[in-house]
């Protein structure tokens, strides 16, 4: 079963995942950067300070040593002073190292060892030395100083190694942070794209089905139920659409049943009326004068018109219910067109219209129900005559055309009538539709083209119109060529 998640919830979920990845990446980067800052602070505050101070320590010790040697040779008081200032500097730098936080915490360290040794050898202050009158009491033995220099040098080298290893750690951390950042970026791009794809996909499919259903309703007035693909708002919309389509179908069926029932009911009394009118007109009931005959003719024409209308109404409901059977047989287009033109000739003549036909010889045969197809052609020619002004020409053409799906025979009827506005051309094939320009002026009920369309489509053909307001119309239909032999 599909989970019942709405569009909003899906969007939120997607947004939440994206934001989690985004903030997750930021948190990881933040932790790494903090570590990098900590390591670099350690290096700067401790190792570098030890490095500089230890260098100064060595310098001071060397300076002390030099002054001892010089004093021993030259006995000048200045060397004593220099020695003492070097000693102070030494103490100061050693102190600098010992006050570093890491040194304070460390229980054992080289620097502390040197410091203790130094305290053991520390000479009396400069003034006090003079009082002892022994110059050598002032000095720290040179061997001791050398020992310290060596110890400091070793500690210094160790410190340099520590700096190097910390630098490597920094580099590793930096690289890992970059990797995490890249992975986070890639994952968020992937999730973003996949989310967009799945969300649009999950909305597009139901929308496509809905569009198909709506298209079918606007074309045919009916639609089959569309599949309900999701359980979100679009799924609900699809369900509501199906309900509406079902109701439309039901109402259409009821209307069609009603029209069919009504037509049947009217047809029986109409036949009796027609018979009675005919009997009177044939003077079976006694002589009829000229005036009475005129009225009888009008009545007979009207009865014919109504029964044609009833026939059309019944035919369309039977076509829609699939009750009319098409009995296809090989059909010669030439004979078929000539026969129809011949039948329409009196109507054309009555309106002073020249009815022309252009049927090349040797056309291939088509497969169709001659009666039904003739009804189509008669309807098209009849409309052309009906809508053409007096004295114009109507021409019927047949030609062979190459279309998608093979060779077809195309029948077309052109007139020089008023034409049909472009926005109405798609509508005239619907039942009862009549173009706005002719509705008031020309008789009709708007069923002929709808019936023709159904008949042509039942033959696997297509019906069409090309028209321009003011310059006439061409109606036509194509039928597939019969493959013989
Ligand atoms: P009817 O002719 O009874 O109105 P049809 O279904 O045959 O019904 O035609 C539907 C409508 O199409 C007509 O009312 C008219 O508006 C338009 N039409 C059909 N044929 C032509 C034509 N040859 N010229 C102009 N308009 C036409």
Tab-separated table of C-alpha atoms and ligand atoms in Angstrom, residues 312 379-380 383-388 413 415 417-420 424 428-430 432-439 442-452 465 467 472-475, ligand 1:
chain	number	residue	atom	x	y	z
A	312	UNK	CA	-30.708	11.392	-37.332
A	379	UNK	CA	-24.174	15.127	-45.954
A	380	UNK	CA	-21.000	16.958	-46.999
A	383	UNK	CA	-24.068	21.098	-46.566
A	384	UNK	CA	-21.938	22.582	-49.349
A	385	UNK	CA	-25.078	23.232	-51.419
A	386	UNK	CA	-27.012	24.453	-48.383
A	387	UNK	CA	-24.370	26.965	-47.319
A	388	UNK	CA	-23.294	28.135	-50.819
A	413	UNK	CA	-16.041	18.663	-51.114
A	415	UNK	CA	-17.701	25.217	-51.754
A	417	UNK	CA	-19.845	29.478	-48.978
A	418	UNK	CA	-19.408	31.777	-45.963
A	419	UNK	CA	-16.582	29.699	-44.406
A	420	UNK	CA	-16.221	28.765	-40.740
A	424	UNK	CA	-15.303	26.950	-34.402
A	428	UNK	CA	-18.734	21.668	-35.640
A	429	UNK	CA	-18.109	17.909	-35.429
A	430	UNK	CA	-19.800	17.801	-32.013
A	432	UNK	CA	-25.881	19.820	-32.031
A	433	UNK	CA	-23.111	22.369	-32.662
A	434	UNK	CA	-23.904	24.932	-35.333
A	435	UNK	CA	-21.539	27.777	-36.240
A	436	UNK	CA	-22.586	31.143	-34.859
A	437	UNK	CA	-22.716	32.904	-38.246
A	438	UNK	CA	-25.324	30.570	-39.795
A	439	UNK	CA	-27.396	29.532	-36.802
A	442	UNK	CA	-29.864	28.288	-42.342
A	443	UNK	CA	-31.994	25.345	-41.189
A	444	UNK	CA	-30.382	22.419	-39.438
A	445	UNK	CA	-29.871	20.699	-36.121
A	446	UNK	CA	-26.126	20.132	-36.113
A	447	UNK	CA	-26.145	16.344	-36.257
A	448	UNK	CA	-24.928	15.550	-39.800
A	449	UNK	CA	-21.212	16.156	-39.209
A	450	UNK	CA	-21.256	14.360	-35.878
A	451	UNK	CA	-22.816	11.275	-37.495
A	452	UNK	CA	-20.353	11.521	-40.418
A	465	UNK	CA	-12.272	20.699	-42.561
A	467	UNK	CA	-12.011	26.812	-44.166
A	472	UNK	CA	-15.437	28.960	-48.592
A	473	UNK	CA	-14.807	25.592	-47.008
A	474	UNK	CA	-13.420	22.224	-47.958
A	475	UNK	CA	-14.655	19.218	-46.017
B	1	LIG	P1	-26.483	21.181	-39.850
B	1	LIG	O1	-26.052	21.319	-41.242
B	1	LIG	O2	-27.759	20.472	-39.671
B	1	LIG	O3	-26.428	22.440	-39.048
B	1	LIG	P2	-24.058	19.685	-39.579
B	1	LIG	O4	-23.575	18.797	-38.479
B	1	LIG	O5	-24.077	19.108	-40.930
B	1	LIG	O6	-25.432	20.208	-39.103
B	1	LIG	O7	-23.155	20.980	-39.584
B	1	LIG	C1	-22.814	21.605	-38.366
B	1	LIG	C2	-22.459	23.027	-38.605
B	1	LIG	O8	-21.246	23.115	-39.368
B	1	LIG	C3	-23.411	23.807	-39.438
B	1	LIG	O9	-24.457	24.304	-38.650
B	1	LIG	C4	-22.583	24.942	-39.972
B	1	LIG	O10	-22.431	25.941	-39.006
B	1	LIG	C5	-21.242	24.266	-40.170
B	1	LIG	N1	-21.055	23.831	-41.568
B	1	LIG	C6	-21.152	22.579	-42.047
B	1	LIG	N2	-20.883	22.553	-43.378
B	1	LIG	C7	-20.599	23.815	-43.750
B	1	LIG	C8	-20.226	24.458	-44.989
B	1	LIG	N3	-20.117	23.776	-46.123
B	1	LIG	N4	-20.024	25.794	-44.981
B	1	LIG	C9	-20.140	26.509	-43.847
B	1	LIG	N5	-20.474	25.963	-42.638
B	1	LIG	C10	-20.698	24.648	-42.595
